[in-house]
Coordinates of C-alpha atoms in Angstrom, one line a residue:
Chain A
M4 CA 1.6 21.6 -4.2
Q5 CA -1.9 20.6 -4.0
Q6 CA -0.3 17.1 -3.2
I7 CA 2.1 18.0 -0.8
L8 CA -1.2 19.7 1.0
T9 CA -3.4 17.0 0.4
I10 CA -0.8 15.0 2.5
T11 CA -0.2 17.0 4.8
K12 CA -3.4 17.3 6.0
R13 CA -4.4 14.3 6.1
E14 CA -1.1 13.8 8.7
L15 CA -2.1 16.7 11.1
G16 CA -5.4 15.2 11.0
A17 CA -4.0 12.0 11.8
Y18 CA -1.1 13.6 14.9
F19 CA -5.3 15.6 15.9
G20 CA -6.8 12.2 15.1
S21 CA -4.5 10.3 17.6
L22 CA -4.3 12.6 20.7
M23 CA -0.4 12.8 19.5
A24 CA -1.4 16.2 19.5
Y25 CA -2.8 16.4 22.2
M26 CA 0.1 14.7 24.5
L27 CA 2.7 17.0 22.5
L28 CA 0.9 20.3 23.3
I29 CA 0.4 19.7 27.1
L30 CA 4.0 17.3 27.2
F31 CA 5.6 20.1 25.6
L32 CA 3.5 23.8 27.5
G33 CA 4.5 21.5 31.2
F34 CA 8.0 20.7 30.9
S35 CA 9.3 23.5 28.4
G36 CA 6.4 26.4 31.4
F37 CA 7.8 24.5 34.4
F38 CA 11.3 24.6 33.4
T39 CA 11.5 28.6 32.3
W40 CA 8.5 30.2 35.6
I41 CA 8.9 28.4 37.7
Y42 CA 11.6 25.3 38.4
G43 CA 15.6 25.7 38.8
N44 CA 18.0 28.8 36.9
D45 CA 13.6 29.4 35.7
I46 CA 13.4 34.0 34.6
F47 CA 13.0 34.7 38.1
F48 CA 15.7 33.5 39.4
I49 CA 18.8 35.4 36.5
K50 CA 16.0 38.5 37.1
Q51 CA 16.6 39.6 33.4
A52 CA 13.1 39.6 30.8
T53 CA 14.4 37.6 28.8
M54 CA 13.3 34.5 26.7
M55 CA 16.6 32.9 27.0
P56 CA 15.2 30.3 29.7
F57 CA 12.4 28.7 28.1
F58 CA 15.0 28.8 24.3
S59 CA 17.7 25.7 26.4
I60 CA 14.1 23.7 28.3
A61 CA 12.7 24.1 24.4
Y62 CA 15.6 22.7 22.9
W63 CA 16.0 19.7 25.1
T64 CA 12.0 19.2 24.8
L65 CA 11.8 18.7 21.4
F66 CA 14.8 16.9 21.0
F67 CA 13.0 14.2 22.9
L68 CA 9.3 14.8 21.8
I69 CA 10.4 15.3 17.5
P70 CA 11.1 11.3 17.3
A71 CA 8.1 10.2 19.4
L72 CA 6.0 12.6 16.7
T73 CA 8.3 11.5 13.7
M74 CA 8.4 7.6 14.5
R75 CA 4.9 5.9 13.0
L76 CA 4.9 8.7 9.8
F77 CA 6.9 6.1 7.6
S78 CA 6.7 3.0 9.7
E79 CA 3.3 3.0 10.9
E80 CA 2.1 3.7 6.7
N81 CA 4.6 0.1 6.2
R82 CA 2.8 -1.8 7.9
M83 CA -0.1 -1.2 7.2
G84 CA 0.9 -1.7 3.6
T85 CA -1.0 1.9 3.0
L86 CA 2.7 2.9 1.8
K87 CA 2.2 0.3 -1.0
L88 CA -1.7 3.1 -2.2
L89 CA 0.4 6.1 -1.5
L90 CA 3.5 5.1 -4.3
T91 CA 1.0 4.1 -6.6
K92 CA -1.3 7.0 -7.5
P93 CA 0.0 10.4 -8.8
I94 CA 2.2 11.9 -6.5
S95 CA 6.1 11.3 -6.0
D96 CA 7.5 10.2 -3.5
L97 CA 9.0 13.7 -2.4
Q98 CA 5.3 15.1 -2.3
I99 CA 4.7 12.3 0.1
I100 CA 8.1 12.8 2.8
V101 CA 7.6 16.2 2.5
G102 CA 4.1 16.7 3.1
K103 CA 4.3 14.3 5.6
Y104 CA 7.5 16.7 7.2
L105 CA 5.7 19.8 6.9
A106 CA 2.4 18.7 9.0
T107 CA 5.3 17.5 11.5
L108 CA 6.8 21.1 11.1
I109 CA 3.4 23.1 11.1
L110 CA 2.0 21.0 14.8
I111 CA 5.4 22.4 16.0
A112 CA 4.9 25.6 14.9
I113 CA 1.9 25.9 17.1
A114 CA 3.0 24.2 19.6
L115 CA 6.3 27.1 19.7
A116 CA 2.9 29.8 18.8
L117 CA 1.3 29.1 22.2
T118 CA 4.6 30.2 23.7
L119 CA 4.2 33.6 22.6
P120 CA 1.8 34.6 25.9
Y121 CA 5.9 33.9 27.2
V122 CA 7.1 36.7 25.2
I123 CA 3.5 39.0 25.9
T124 CA 4.5 38.6 30.0
L125 CA 7.9 38.6 29.4
A126 CA 7.1 42.9 26.9
N127 CA 5.3 43.8 29.9
I128 CA 6.9 42.7 33.1
G129 CA 10.7 44.3 31.4
N130 CA 12.2 45.5 29.1
L131 CA 11.9 41.7 26.3
D132 CA 14.9 42.4 23.1
F133 CA 12.5 41.7 20.4
G134 CA 15.4 40.6 17.3
Q135 CA 16.4 38.8 19.7
V136 CA 14.0 36.6 20.4
A137 CA 12.5 36.0 17.2
S138 CA 15.9 35.0 16.3
G139 CA 15.4 32.5 18.9
Y140 CA 11.9 31.1 18.5
L141 CA 13.7 31.6 14.5
A142 CA 16.2 29.1 15.9
L143 CA 13.7 26.8 17.5
L144 CA 11.9 26.3 13.7
L145 CA 15.5 25.2 12.3
F146 CA 16.7 23.0 15.2
S147 CA 12.7 21.5 15.0
S148 CA 13.4 21.0 11.5
M149 CA 16.5 19.0 11.1
Y150 CA 14.9 17.3 13.5
I151 CA 11.8 16.2 11.6
S152 CA 13.9 14.4 9.0
L153 CA 15.8 12.4 10.7
G154 CA 12.1 11.8 12.4
L155 CA 10.9 11.1 8.7
L156 CA 14.7 9.2 7.9
T157 CA 14.2 6.6 10.8
S158 CA 10.8 5.7 9.7
S159 CA 11.5 5.4 6.7
L160 CA 14.0 2.5 7.7
T161 CA 12.1 0.3 9.8
K162 CA 8.1 -1.3 10.7
N163 CA 8.9 -0.8 13.7
Q164 CA 7.9 2.0 15.8
I165 CA 10.1 2.0 19.1
V166 CA 13.3 0.8 17.1
S167 CA 11.7 3.8 15.0
V168 CA 12.6 7.2 17.7
L169 CA 15.5 4.9 19.4
L170 CA 17.4 4.6 15.5
S171 CA 16.6 9.2 15.8
L172 CA 17.4 9.7 20.6
F173 CA 20.3 7.4 18.8
I174 CA 21.2 9.4 15.6
G175 CA 20.2 13.1 17.8
V176 CA 22.4 12.2 20.5
F177 CA 25.8 13.0 17.7
F178 CA 24.7 15.5 17.0
Q179 CA 23.0 17.5 20.4
L180 CA 26.1 16.0 22.3
I181 CA 28.9 13.4 21.2
F182 CA 29.9 15.9 18.9
G183 CA 30.4 18.6 21.0
M184 CA 32.3 16.4 23.7
L185 CA 34.8 15.4 21.1
A186 CA 34.9 19.2 18.9
D187 CA 36.8 21.0 23.2
G188 CA 39.1 17.6 23.4
S189 CA 40.3 18.0 19.5
S190 CA 42.0 21.3 16.6
G191 CA 42.4 22.0 13.9
F192 CA 40.5 21.0 10.6
F193 CA 38.9 18.4 12.3
G194 CA 38.3 20.2 15.9
S195 CA 35.9 22.8 13.4
L196 CA 34.1 20.7 11.9
L197 CA 32.8 18.3 15.0
N198 CA 32.2 22.1 16.1
Y199 CA 29.9 22.7 13.3
L200 CA 28.5 19.2 13.4
N201 CA 28.2 20.2 16.6
V202 CA 23.6 21.9 17.0
N203 CA 24.5 23.6 20.4
S204 CA 26.9 25.7 18.0
H205 CA 24.2 27.3 16.2
F206 CA 21.2 27.4 18.0
D207 CA 23.9 29.1 20.7
S208 CA 24.1 31.7 18.3
M209 CA 20.5 32.3 17.2
I210 CA 19.3 32.6 20.0
R211 CA 21.0 35.7 22.7
G212 CA 20.2 36.9 18.1
L213 CA 22.8 36.1 15.7
I214 CA 21.8 35.2 12.3
D215 CA 24.3 33.7 10.4
S216 CA 24.9 32.5 7.6
R217 CA 26.0 29.0 8.1
D218 CA 23.8 28.5 10.8
L219 CA 20.7 28.9 8.0
I220 CA 22.9 27.0 6.0
Y221 CA 23.6 24.2 8.9
F222 CA 19.5 22.9 9.5
L223 CA 18.7 24.0 6.4
G224 CA 21.1 21.6 4.8
F225 CA 20.8 19.1 7.2
T226 CA 17.3 19.0 6.6
F227 CA 17.6 18.3 2.7
V228 CA 19.9 15.8 3.6
G229 CA 17.3 14.3 5.3
L230 CA 14.6 14.5 2.8
L231 CA 16.8 13.3 0.2
L232 CA 18.0 10.7 2.6
T233 CA 14.2 9.3 2.8
E234 CA 13.4 9.4 -0.5
I235 CA 16.7 7.7 -1.4
M236 CA 16.1 4.5 1.5
I237 CA 11.4 4.8 -0.3
L238 CA 12.8 4.2 -4.0
R239 CA 15.1 1.5 -1.9
K240 CA 11.7 -0.1 -1.7
R241 CA 10.7 -0.3 -5.3
I242 CA 14.2 -1.6 -6.5
A243 CA 15.0 -4.2 -4.0
Chain B
M2 CA -6.8 1.1 -22.7
D3 CA -4.7 -2.1 -22.7
I4 CA -1.3 -3.4 -21.6
I5 CA 1.1 -4.7 -22.8
V6 CA 3.6 -6.0 -20.4
K7 CA 7.0 -7.9 -22.5
N8 CA 9.8 -9.7 -20.9
L9 CA 9.4 -8.7 -17.6
T10 CA 11.6 -10.1 -14.9
K11 CA 11.6 -9.4 -11.4
K12 CA 14.6 -10.1 -8.6
Y13 CA 14.0 -10.6 -4.8
G14 CA 17.8 -12.0 -3.9
L15 CA 18.8 -14.9 -6.5
Q16 CA 15.6 -15.8 -6.8
K17 CA 13.1 -14.6 -9.6
A18 CA 9.8 -13.4 -8.6
I19 CA 8.7 -12.9 -12.4
D20 CA 10.7 -14.6 -15.3
D21 CA 11.0 -12.9 -18.2
L22 CA 7.2 -12.9 -18.6
S23 CA 4.9 -11.6 -21.4
F24 CA 0.8 -10.7 -21.1
T25 CA -1.4 -8.9 -23.0
V26 CA -5.2 -7.2 -22.2
K27 CA -6.5 -5.8 -23.9
T28 CA -9.6 -3.0 -23.1
G29 CA -13.0 -4.2 -22.0
E30 CA -11.1 -8.1 -20.9
I31 CA -11.4 -8.8 -17.1
L32 CA -8.1 -10.9 -17.4
G33 CA -7.7 -13.5 -14.2
F34 CA -3.8 -13.9 -12.7
L35 CA -3.9 -17.1 -11.8
G36 CA -1.3 -19.5 -10.0
P37 CA 0.0 -20.4 -6.2
N38 CA 0.9 -18.6 -3.7
G39 CA 4.7 -17.1 -4.7
A40 CA 3.9 -17.8 -8.1
G41 CA 4.9 -14.0 -9.1
K42 CA 1.0 -12.9 -9.2
T43 CA 1.8 -9.8 -6.9
T44 CA 5.3 -9.5 -8.0
T45 CA 4.0 -8.0 -11.7
M46 CA 0.5 -5.8 -10.5
N47 CA 3.4 -4.1 -8.2
A48 CA 4.9 -3.1 -10.9
I49 CA 2.4 -2.5 -13.8
T50 CA 1.1 -0.2 -11.0
T51 CA 4.5 1.2 -10.8
Y52 CA 4.8 0.1 -6.5
L53 CA 8.2 -2.2 -8.5
I54 CA 9.8 -1.8 -10.6
P55 CA 10.9 -4.3 -12.6
D56 CA 14.8 -5.3 -13.2
T57 CA 14.7 -6.1 -16.9
G58 CA 11.4 -5.6 -19.2
T59 CA 8.0 -3.2 -20.1
I60 CA 5.0 -2.5 -19.0
S61 CA 2.8 -0.2 -21.1
V62 CA -0.5 1.0 -20.4
G63 CA -2.7 2.7 -23.2
G64 CA 1.3 3.9 -24.8
Y65 CA 2.4 5.5 -21.8
T66 CA 5.6 3.1 -20.6
L67 CA 6.3 2.8 -17.1
E68 CA 10.1 4.7 -18.0
K69 CA 8.8 7.7 -18.9
N70 CA 5.0 7.7 -18.7
K71 CA 4.9 6.9 -15.3
D72 CA 3.3 9.4 -14.3
E73 CA 0.1 9.2 -16.7
I74 CA 0.7 4.9 -15.4
K75 CA -0.6 6.1 -12.6
K76 CA -3.9 8.1 -13.3
H77 CA -5.4 5.3 -15.3
I78 CA -4.8 3.3 -12.5
G79 CA -7.4 1.9 -10.2
Y80 CA -5.4 -0.5 -7.6
L81 CA -6.9 -3.0 -5.3
P82 CA -3.5 -3.8 -3.5
E83 CA -3.6 -7.0 -2.2
D84 CA -4.4 -7.3 1.7
N85 CA -7.0 -4.0 1.5
P86 CA -4.4 -1.6 3.0
L87 CA -6.5 1.6 4.3
Y88 CA -5.8 4.0 6.6
E89 CA -8.4 2.6 9.7
D90 CA -8.7 6.6 11.6
M91 CA -10.0 7.8 8.9
P92 CA -13.8 8.2 8.5
I93 CA -14.6 6.7 4.7
I94 CA -16.3 10.0 3.9
D95 CA -13.1 11.6 4.9
Y96 CA -11.2 8.5 3.3
L97 CA -12.7 8.4 0.2
R98 CA -12.1 13.1 -0.2
F99 CA -8.9 12.1 0.9
V100 CA -8.0 9.8 -2.4
A101 CA -9.8 12.7 -4.7
K102 CA -7.5 14.8 -3.7
L103 CA -5.0 12.8 -4.4
H104 CA -5.7 12.1 -8.4
S105 CA -6.6 15.8 -8.7
I106 CA -10.1 15.6 -8.9
P107 CA -11.7 19.2 -9.4
S108 CA -13.5 20.3 -5.6
S109 CA -16.6 20.9 -8.1
L110 CA -17.1 17.0 -9.1
M111 CA -14.9 16.1 -5.9
D112 CA -19.0 15.3 -3.5
E113 CA -20.9 13.9 -6.8
K114 CA -17.4 11.0 -7.7
I115 CA -17.2 10.1 -4.0
G116 CA -21.3 9.9 -4.7
N117 CA -20.9 7.8 -7.7
V118 CA -18.9 5.2 -6.0
I119 CA -20.3 5.4 -2.8
E120 CA -23.8 3.7 -4.8
T121 CA -21.2 1.3 -7.2
C122 CA -20.2 -0.1 -4.0
G123 CA -23.0 -0.1 -1.8
L124 CA -21.3 2.4 1.4
E125 CA -24.4 4.4 1.7
R126 CA -25.4 3.2 5.1
E127 CA -21.9 3.5 6.5
K128 CA -20.2 6.3 4.7
H129 CA -19.8 8.2 8.9
K130 CA -18.6 4.8 10.3
K131 CA -14.6 4.8 11.0
I132 CA -12.7 2.3 8.8
I133 CA -11.7 0.6 11.6
E134 CA -15.4 0.2 12.1
L135 CA -16.1 -1.8 9.0
S136 CA -16.0 -5.7 8.4
K137 CA -14.2 -7.3 6.4
G138 CA -16.7 -7.4 3.8
Y139 CA -17.1 -3.5 3.9
R140 CA -13.8 -2.4 4.1
Q141 CA -12.4 -4.3 0.5
R142 CA -15.5 -2.4 -0.9
V143 CA -14.4 1.2 0.7
G144 CA -10.5 -0.3 -0.9
L145 CA -12.4 -1.0 -3.7
A146 CA -14.3 2.2 -4.0
Q147 CA -10.8 4.3 -3.3
A148 CA -9.7 2.5 -6.9
L149 CA -12.2 3.6 -9.1
I150 CA -12.6 6.9 -7.2
H151 CA -11.0 8.9 -10.5
D152 CA -13.0 6.5 -13.4
P153 CA -9.6 4.6 -13.9
D154 CA -9.5 2.9 -18.0
V155 CA -7.8 0.0 -16.1
L156 CA -8.2 -1.5 -12.9
I157 CA -6.1 -4.2 -10.8
L158 CA -7.0 -6.4 -8.1
D159 CA -5.2 -8.4 -5.8
E160 CA -7.3 -10.6 -4.3
P161 CA -10.6 -9.0 -3.9
T162 CA -12.3 -11.5 -2.5
V163 CA -9.5 -12.7 -0.1
G164 CA -11.7 -13.1 3.4
L165 CA -15.4 -12.1 2.3
D166 CA -18.3 -14.6 2.7
P167 CA -19.8 -16.1 0.2
N168 CA -22.9 -13.8 -0.7
Q169 CA -20.2 -10.6 -0.1
I170 CA -17.7 -13.1 -2.6
K171 CA -21.7 -13.4 -4.9
E172 CA -21.8 -9.2 -4.6
I173 CA -17.8 -8.2 -5.4
R174 CA -17.7 -10.2 -8.0
E175 CA -20.6 -8.7 -9.7
M176 CA -19.6 -5.5 -9.2
I177 CA -16.3 -6.9 -10.6
K178 CA -18.4 -8.0 -13.6
K179 CA -19.8 -4.2 -13.5
I180 CA -18.0 -2.3 -14.3
G181 CA -14.8 -4.8 -16.3
K182 CA -17.6 -4.2 -19.4
K183 CA -16.2 -1.0 -20.0
K184 CA -12.5 -1.4 -17.8
T185 CA -9.2 -3.8 -18.8
V186 CA -9.5 -5.7 -15.9
I187 CA -6.4 -7.7 -14.0
L188 CA -8.1 -9.9 -10.9
S189 CA -5.8 -12.3 -9.2
S190 CA -7.3 -15.8 -7.2
H191 CA -5.9 -18.2 -6.1
I192 CA -8.8 -19.6 -6.3
L193 CA -10.4 -20.8 -9.0
A194 CA -14.0 -21.3 -9.5
E195 CA -14.2 -16.2 -8.8
V196 CA -11.4 -16.8 -11.5
E197 CA -13.8 -19.2 -13.5
A198 CA -16.6 -17.1 -12.8
T199 CA -15.6 -13.9 -12.7
C200 CA -13.2 -13.6 -16.3
D201 CA -13.3 -13.6 -19.5
R202 CA -9.2 -14.7 -20.5
I203 CA -7.5 -16.9 -18.1
L204 CA -3.7 -16.9 -17.6
I205 CA -1.8 -18.9 -14.7
I206 CA 1.4 -18.0 -13.5
N207 CA 3.6 -19.8 -11.2
R208 CA 7.4 -19.8 -10.7
G209 CA 7.6 -16.6 -12.4
K210 CA 6.3 -17.6 -15.8
I211 CA 2.7 -18.2 -18.2
V212 CA 1.8 -21.5 -18.1
A213 CA -1.6 -21.3 -19.0
D214 CA -3.2 -18.0 -20.9
G215 CA -6.3 -18.8 -23.0
K216 CA -10.4 -18.5 -21.6
P217 CA -11.6 -20.6 -19.4
H218 CA -13.3 -23.2 -21.9
E219 CA -9.8 -23.3 -23.8
L220 CA -7.6 -24.1 -21.3
R221 CA -10.2 -26.9 -20.8
K222 CA -9.2 -28.9 -24.5
Q223 CA -6.0 -27.7 -24.1
I224 CA -5.1 -29.8 -21.1
S225 CA -7.7 -32.2 -21.6
G226 CA -8.4 -34.5 -25.2
N227 CA -10.3 -37.0 -24.4
Q228 CA -13.4 -36.5 -24.0
I229 CA -15.7 -38.6 -20.8
V230 CA -19.0 -39.2 -20.8
K231 CA -21.3 -40.1 -17.8
V232 CA -23.4 -42.7 -18.4
K233 CA -25.6 -44.4 -15.7
I234 CA -28.4 -47.9 -16.6
E235 CA -31.2 -48.8 -15.2
D236 CA -31.3 -53.2 -14.3
V237 CA -28.0 -54.5 -16.6
D238 CA -25.3 -56.3 -15.9
I239 CA -22.5 -54.6 -15.3
N240 CA -20.5 -57.3 -17.1
M241 CA -22.1 -57.1 -20.2
A242 CA -22.2 -53.7 -20.0
V243 CA -17.9 -52.8 -20.3
E244 CA -18.3 -55.4 -22.1
G245 CA -20.6 -53.4 -24.8
F246 CA -18.8 -49.8 -24.1
N247 CA -15.6 -51.6 -24.9
A248 CA -16.4 -52.5 -28.0
I249 CA -17.2 -49.2 -29.2
E250 CA -15.3 -47.4 -31.6
G251 CA -13.1 -45.4 -30.1
V252 CA -13.3 -45.8 -26.5
I253 CA -10.3 -46.0 -24.2
L254 CA -11.5 -46.8 -20.9
T255 CA -15.0 -47.3 -19.1
D256 CA -15.2 -47.1 -14.9
I257 CA -18.0 -48.2 -13.1
L258 CA -17.9 -45.1 -10.7
D259 CA -21.0 -46.4 -8.5
K260 CA -21.7 -50.7 -8.8
E261 CA -24.8 -50.2 -6.8
N262 CA -26.5 -48.1 -9.1
K263 CA -24.6 -48.8 -12.3
V264 CA -22.6 -45.6 -13.1
F265 CA -19.7 -45.4 -15.4
E266 CA -17.3 -42.6 -16.9
I267 CA -16.9 -44.2 -20.7
Q268 CA -13.2 -41.8 -21.8
G269 CA -12.4 -41.7 -25.8
T270 CA -11.1 -40.5 -27.7
P271 CA -12.3 -37.0 -29.2
D272 CA -14.8 -36.3 -32.4
T273 CA -15.9 -39.3 -32.2
G274 CA -19.3 -39.3 -31.6
L275 CA -18.8 -41.2 -28.4
P276 CA -22.5 -39.7 -26.7
A277 CA -24.2 -40.6 -29.4
S278 CA -22.5 -44.7 -29.4
I279 CA -22.7 -45.1 -26.2
F280 CA -26.8 -44.5 -27.4
K281 CA -27.9 -46.8 -30.3
L282 CA -25.6 -49.2 -27.9
C283 CA -28.4 -48.6 -24.9
A284 CA -31.8 -48.8 -27.5
K285 CA -29.5 -51.8 -29.2
N286 CA -29.5 -54.3 -25.4
N287 CA -32.7 -52.1 -23.9
W288 CA -31.1 -51.2 -21.5
V289 CA -32.4 -48.4 -20.4
L290 CA -30.0 -45.5 -19.9
T291 CA -31.5 -42.6 -17.4
E292 CA -27.9 -40.3 -17.2
L293 CA -25.8 -39.6 -20.2
S294 CA -23.8 -36.0 -19.2
P295 CA -20.2 -34.8 -20.5
V296 CA -17.8 -35.1 -17.9
E297 CA -16.0 -30.8 -18.6
A298 CA -12.4 -31.0 -17.0
K299 CA -12.4 -29.2 -13.9
L300 CA -10.3 -26.3 -13.9
E301 CA -9.1 -27.2 -10.8
D302 CA -7.2 -30.6 -12.5
I303 CA -6.4 -28.2 -15.6
F304 CA -4.4 -25.8 -12.5
M305 CA -2.9 -28.7 -10.1
E306 CA -1.7 -30.5 -13.5
L307 CA 0.0 -27.9 -14.7
T308 CA 1.6 -25.8 -11.4
S309 CA 2.8 -29.4 -10.4
I310 CA 4.7 -30.3 -13.9
K311 CA 6.5 -27.6 -13.2
N312 CA 7.5 -28.0 -10.2

């Protein structure tokens, strides 16, 4: 665990040292704040004390921001050669991957924590369902966890950070949109499979306050597979 | 800690980067790993340091094998990879702390260990600077410092003086020699003078195979069986001198290096006492002998001969 935390601390240092973290926080709070409070289907427009508009905005904001955070995690190490340095230290490949994963998840958690004033404000002006809010935040964390693992995987595939981002968004858009659209036009086993692969169906039920084991398995399973594939990609480098 | 490499083979596609390589390095030995670019030096080092998984063969470091005790090997090895990769965004001291933590150095010993390597590698004045602000020489010192932080028994240095100026090269070489007294060191280079100045033993590899193994002077003997002597004589008739030299028993060839200054290079069969015979010849003919020196085969010649034969 000590080794994992060493990597996590180093990565968090790199995020805050390169202004990446501040950029994320400003962009995330800027976008989500603007659309939650000021523009479009905002909270005042629907006239309900609910965090739903925020969760829906955060869903897309994080989808685009996470690949920008994860792109350098392995691409940069590969390009600079520092991955070789890490892999020859007494730390396992998986510990390195989990350390990096945790650093990004913590950064997202900080961004989400900074939106807690939204909750306090809403609780003061209306009757807020705290259970639903907690479930929504959990959904955002799990959703982030899933895309962080995808980002780690695409970052381990290339030395080019832009390629990593694009690949991450390309794969992500299938889960985010395309599987859902295909599921609408399909039926039977194939239809329900596509529907299960669609992130929105899981995310939607969680932000409504419904915590179902199938949704948890989906997010955690995706994360697990992503981290495992990243480990395999790194192992491939050692064999190739 | 001894390093034993047995029948190591690693292929990249169809090409064999190392081909059935076997060698041993003993504790306290500085082994110079020499070979042209692409000979397989880095691949071998990557395999010893556990970065690469070889196709076949075994590696044992202090009795720990690559298959069973990879983590133990990692603990005992300090590695300075080729091109010296570093986290440039970190200040030196934070970087060394990071590496020390990866090596699980207890926090009570942390400052002492970091202080030691900073002193050994001459980083005292720069220690708070970010790595990106450092010159190449200082970066190399940081690379060496991270390899030494856990006081490893085995040190693997891939081209440690590349890109340094002559003063820095001298300093790094001295540092390696000092460190190498107690540790097992493998140092790779394609610069012969470097290996000769630093190492106890030289291993020349070419196309993944060992083509020579021995101490520098042994390698010289191995390649050039003949003895060569350089002679300078004042005021002598060149033709007479050549005639005289050729008449000496065991002389194979007399070369005139400099007609004006009367400098000759005489090659003779080994163990014929060539210098003594030349001296006697000069004394007998009253020739003023101003230089009589043995010519050693240069390591460059050995290297070129060995690596070009195999090519």
